[in-house]
Amino acid sequence: MNAFDEELTSRLKVVREQGLYRELRRIDSPQGPRIEMDGKSLLNFSSNDYLGLANDPALKEAAAEAVLKFGAGCGASRLICGSLAPHHILEETLAAFKGAEAALSFSSGYAAASGVICALFDSNDVIAVDKLVHASIVDAARLSGAKLRVFGHNNLHDLEKILRWADRRHAAPALSQTDRRPRTLIVTESIFSMDGDQAPLREMVRLKEQFGAWLMVDEAHATGLYGKSRRGLAEECEVDKQIEIQMGTLGKAFGSAGGYICGSRPLIDCLINRARTFIFSTAPVPAAAAAAAAGVRLVESKAGEERRNQLWASVADVSRHIDGQGSAIIPMMIGDEGKAMQITAALLNLGVFIPAVRFPTVARGQARLRLTMTAAHSRADVEKLLASLRSLNLVTKT
Ligand SMILES: *Cc1c(COP(=O)(O)O)cnc(C)c1O
């Protein structure tokens, strides 16, 4: 082994010793309630395909049609010659669905977060994020150079203190040359990805208005699932019109891949002009855009409403036996990383896949099994899940 590989191998050894080693699992089937791994059929409780759309015929047909009509690739970035009809249709469909003036799609939610935050904020600004926000937001805030402040999870007191501090900071004469006002951005998820609980969006809107801050809400785990028109938790809380930056992904409830930002026309025009992850990246393939648009249309339809009802029925069934937050994400707290891995392995032996989530996805010593329900799970699937959990003493309610 050469010196380079030797060094990397010793780094990996440290990761392994901490119980944090990660490996890819090869799946030989489409995404769904049952997946094939190592020649074995497993009940899948790990996916964010909440409405069971990833392998839906409507999305697959839309993707196939887009390939036949527009090809496999786009040839360039959106601003050169890669802005194909499927991208425009997707963005019009998304904006209408979200009730927003405009939308812009990105190659991933991760790229959307980085694109919008770095386009609008720099070292003059303050970004206040919830302690549990997704890594894409933390990375984007760091990359922007803004002063990053972290408030306790859903802790409005803490947030208010930061907003007061930012207010004083912004009132002081600027040290650097700038022709614009320094700004404060608050960022939260609406449904938290690893805990499944909700952010107090109404109160956050009240605070941001009181302090003249802006609010960005990542609805990755809420779009398609909450609100009268399934726009997300902001709609359910009736504050969607007051949120400056609405972010989401096309890879979860919408069943495809990509990310998006929704908001005002000036916001979207700023992104087209300034978002580096949008400008300097080849356009997402036509198939992804077309499948995502079909996913949005399906979510909007009566069938989408039925899927959502199915999902909530399954969540209710499971919640009678396991403590959760009422969302499709049901974390089962274990603590120790190694122990969480052992439980995942024991469940795999029983034919059930629930992944262990460990540091750095969650804090050290807060490893958990992240159980997710989808609309595609049947009553029998839920029964098998509960029986397996019971046999490992993991059922928390009797
Ligand atoms: C998945 C996720 C993202 C990233 O979206 P991708 O499309 O997967 O890149 C961003 N935020 C949250 C909360 C997520 O769960």
Short mmCIF file of N, CA and C in Angstrom, two decimals, residues 279-338:
data_model
loop_
_atom_site.label_atom_id
_atom_site.label_comp_id
_atom_site.label_asym_id
_atom_site.label_seq_id
_atom_site.Cartn_x
_atom_site.Cartn_y
_atom_site.Cartn_z
N ILE A 279 -25.87 28.36 -11.65
CA ILE A 279 -25.18 28.89 -12.83
C ILE A 279 -24.09 27.94 -13.34
N PHE A 280 -23.32 27.41 -12.38
CA PHE A 280 -22.12 26.66 -12.78
C PHE A 280 -22.31 25.15 -12.73
N SER A 281 -23.50 24.69 -13.12
CA SER A 281 -23.78 23.26 -13.07
C SER A 281 -24.67 22.88 -14.25
N THR A 282 -24.38 21.75 -14.85
CA THR A 282 -25.17 21.30 -15.99
C THR A 282 -26.62 21.06 -15.56
N ALA A 283 -27.54 21.42 -16.42
CA ALA A 283 -28.97 21.28 -16.10
C ALA A 283 -29.32 19.84 -15.74
N PRO A 284 -30.22 19.65 -14.76
CA PRO A 284 -30.67 18.29 -14.44
C PRO A 284 -31.28 17.62 -15.68
N VAL A 285 -31.16 16.30 -15.75
CA VAL A 285 -31.63 15.60 -16.95
C VAL A 285 -33.13 15.79 -17.15
N PRO A 286 -33.57 15.81 -18.43
CA PRO A 286 -35.00 16.01 -18.73
C PRO A 286 -35.89 15.01 -17.98
N ALA A 287 -35.41 13.76 -17.84
CA ALA A 287 -36.23 12.73 -17.18
C ALA A 287 -36.55 13.14 -15.74
N ALA A 288 -35.55 13.69 -15.04
CA ALA A 288 -35.77 14.07 -13.64
C ALA A 288 -36.79 15.21 -13.53
N ALA A 289 -36.64 16.20 -14.42
CA ALA A 289 -37.56 17.35 -14.39
C ALA A 289 -38.99 16.90 -14.72
N ALA A 290 -39.13 16.07 -15.74
CA ALA A 290 -40.46 15.63 -16.16
C ALA A 290 -41.11 14.75 -15.10
N ALA A 291 -40.31 13.87 -14.48
CA ALA A 291 -40.86 13.02 -13.42
C ALA A 291 -41.28 13.86 -12.23
N ALA A 292 -40.47 14.88 -11.91
CA ALA A 292 -40.82 15.75 -10.77
C ALA A 292 -42.12 16.49 -11.04
N ALA A 293 -42.27 17.01 -12.27
CA ALA A 293 -43.51 17.73 -12.61
C ALA A 293 -44.70 16.78 -12.51
N ALA A 294 -44.52 15.53 -12.97
CA ALA A 294 -45.60 14.54 -12.86
C ALA A 294 -45.89 14.25 -11.38
N GLY A 295 -44.84 14.24 -10.55
CA GLY A 295 -45.00 14.03 -9.12
C GLY A 295 -45.80 15.15 -8.48
N VAL A 296 -45.50 16.39 -8.85
CA VAL A 296 -46.25 17.53 -8.30
C VAL A 296 -47.72 17.42 -8.72
N ARG A 297 -47.95 17.10 -9.99
CA ARG A 297 -49.34 16.99 -10.48
C ARG A 297 -50.07 15.87 -9.74
N LEU A 298 -49.38 14.76 -9.50
CA LEU A 298 -50.02 13.66 -8.78
C LEU A 298 -50.35 14.07 -7.35
N VAL A 299 -49.43 14.77 -6.71
CA VAL A 299 -49.67 15.23 -5.33
C VAL A 299 -50.89 16.14 -5.29
N GLU A 300 -51.03 17.00 -6.31
CA GLU A 300 -52.15 17.95 -6.37
C GLU A 300 -53.50 17.26 -6.59
N SER A 301 -53.46 16.07 -7.21
CA SER A 301 -54.69 15.42 -7.66
C SER A 301 -55.41 14.74 -6.50
N LYS A 302 -56.60 14.21 -6.82
CA LYS A 302 -57.37 13.47 -5.84
C LYS A 302 -56.58 12.24 -5.38
N ALA A 303 -55.87 11.62 -6.31
CA ALA A 303 -55.05 10.46 -5.96
C ALA A 303 -53.99 10.86 -4.92
N GLY A 304 -53.48 12.08 -5.04
CA GLY A 304 -52.50 12.57 -4.08
C GLY A 304 -53.10 12.69 -2.69
N GLU A 305 -54.33 13.18 -2.65
CA GLU A 305 -55.04 13.29 -1.36
C GLU A 305 -55.24 11.89 -0.77
N GLU A 306 -55.60 10.93 -1.63
CA GLU A 306 -55.80 9.56 -1.12
C GLU A 306 -54.50 8.98 -0.59
N ARG A 307 -53.40 9.22 -1.31
CA ARG A 307 -52.10 8.72 -0.83
C ARG A 307 -51.79 9.31 0.54
N ARG A 308 -52.03 10.61 0.65
CA ARG A 308 -51.73 11.25 1.93
C ARG A 308 -52.58 10.62 3.05
N ASN A 309 -53.85 10.37 2.77
CA ASN A 309 -54.70 9.75 3.80
C ASN A 309 -54.19 8.38 4.18
N GLN A 310 -53.72 7.63 3.17
CA GLN A 310 -53.16 6.30 3.45
C GLN A 310 -51.94 6.40 4.35
N LEU A 311 -51.10 7.38 4.05
CA LEU A 311 -49.89 7.57 4.85
C LEU A 311 -50.27 7.86 6.29
N TRP A 312 -51.20 8.80 6.49
CA TRP A 312 -51.56 9.15 7.88
C TRP A 312 -52.22 7.99 8.61
N ALA A 313 -52.94 7.15 7.87
CA ALA A 313 -53.55 5.98 8.51
C ALA A 313 -52.46 5.02 9.01
N SER A 314 -51.42 4.82 8.20
CA SER A 314 -50.32 3.94 8.61
C SER A 314 -49.55 4.54 9.78
N VAL A 315 -49.33 5.85 9.72
CA VAL A 315 -48.61 6.52 10.82
C VAL A 315 -49.42 6.35 12.12
N ALA A 316 -50.75 6.49 12.02
CA ALA A 316 -51.59 6.35 13.22
C ALA A 316 -51.49 4.93 13.76
N ASP A 317 -51.49 3.93 12.87
CA ASP A 317 -51.39 2.53 13.30
C ASP A 317 -50.10 2.29 14.08
N VAL A 318 -48.99 2.80 13.52
CA VAL A 318 -47.69 2.59 14.18
C VAL A 318 -47.63 3.38 15.48
N SER A 319 -48.19 4.59 15.46
CA SER A 319 -48.10 5.46 16.64
C SER A 319 -48.87 4.93 17.84
N ARG A 320 -49.78 3.99 17.60
CA ARG A 320 -50.46 3.37 18.74
C ARG A 320 -49.49 2.51 19.55
N HIS A 321 -48.37 2.13 18.95
CA HIS A 321 -47.43 1.23 19.63
C HIS A 321 -46.06 1.83 19.89
N ILE A 322 -45.73 2.85 19.13
CA ILE A 322 -44.40 3.47 19.28
C ILE A 322 -44.58 4.97 19.45
N ASP A 323 -43.85 5.54 20.39
CA ASP A 323 -43.91 6.99 20.59
C ASP A 323 -43.34 7.70 19.39
N GLY A 324 -44.09 8.69 18.89
CA GLY A 324 -43.59 9.48 17.76
C GLY A 324 -44.08 10.90 17.92
N GLN A 325 -43.91 11.68 16.84
CA GLN A 325 -44.32 13.09 16.88
C GLN A 325 -45.52 13.31 15.97
N GLY A 326 -46.09 12.21 15.47
CA GLY A 326 -47.24 12.35 14.59
C GLY A 326 -46.87 12.51 13.12
N SER A 327 -45.57 12.58 12.82
CA SER A 327 -45.18 12.70 11.41
C SER A 327 -44.79 11.33 10.88
N ALA A 328 -44.45 11.28 9.59
CA ALA A 328 -44.09 10.00 8.96
C ALA A 328 -42.69 9.54 9.39
N ILE A 329 -41.95 10.44 10.06
CA ILE A 329 -40.61 10.11 10.56
C ILE A 329 -40.74 9.75 12.03
N ILE A 330 -40.43 8.49 12.34
CA ILE A 330 -40.59 8.02 13.72
C ILE A 330 -39.22 7.57 14.22
N PRO A 331 -38.53 8.44 14.98
CA PRO A 331 -37.20 8.07 15.45
C PRO A 331 -37.29 7.18 16.69
N MET A 332 -36.52 6.10 16.71
CA MET A 332 -36.49 5.25 17.90
C MET A 332 -35.11 5.43 18.51
N MET A 333 -35.07 6.17 19.62
CA MET A 333 -33.80 6.59 20.20
C MET A 333 -33.08 5.39 20.82
N ILE A 334 -31.80 5.25 20.45
CA ILE A 334 -30.98 4.17 21.00
C ILE A 334 -29.82 4.76 21.82
N GLY A 335 -29.17 5.77 21.29
CA GLY A 335 -28.04 6.40 21.99
C GLY A 335 -26.72 5.94 21.43
N ASP A 336 -26.29 4.75 21.86
CA ASP A 336 -24.98 4.24 21.45
C ASP A 336 -24.97 3.83 19.97
N GLU A 337 -23.94 4.27 19.27
CA GLU A 337 -23.85 4.04 17.83
C GLU A 337 -23.77 2.54 17.49
N GLY A 338 -22.91 1.83 18.21
CA GLY A 338 -22.72 0.41 17.94
C GLY A 338 -24.00 -0.38 18.19
#
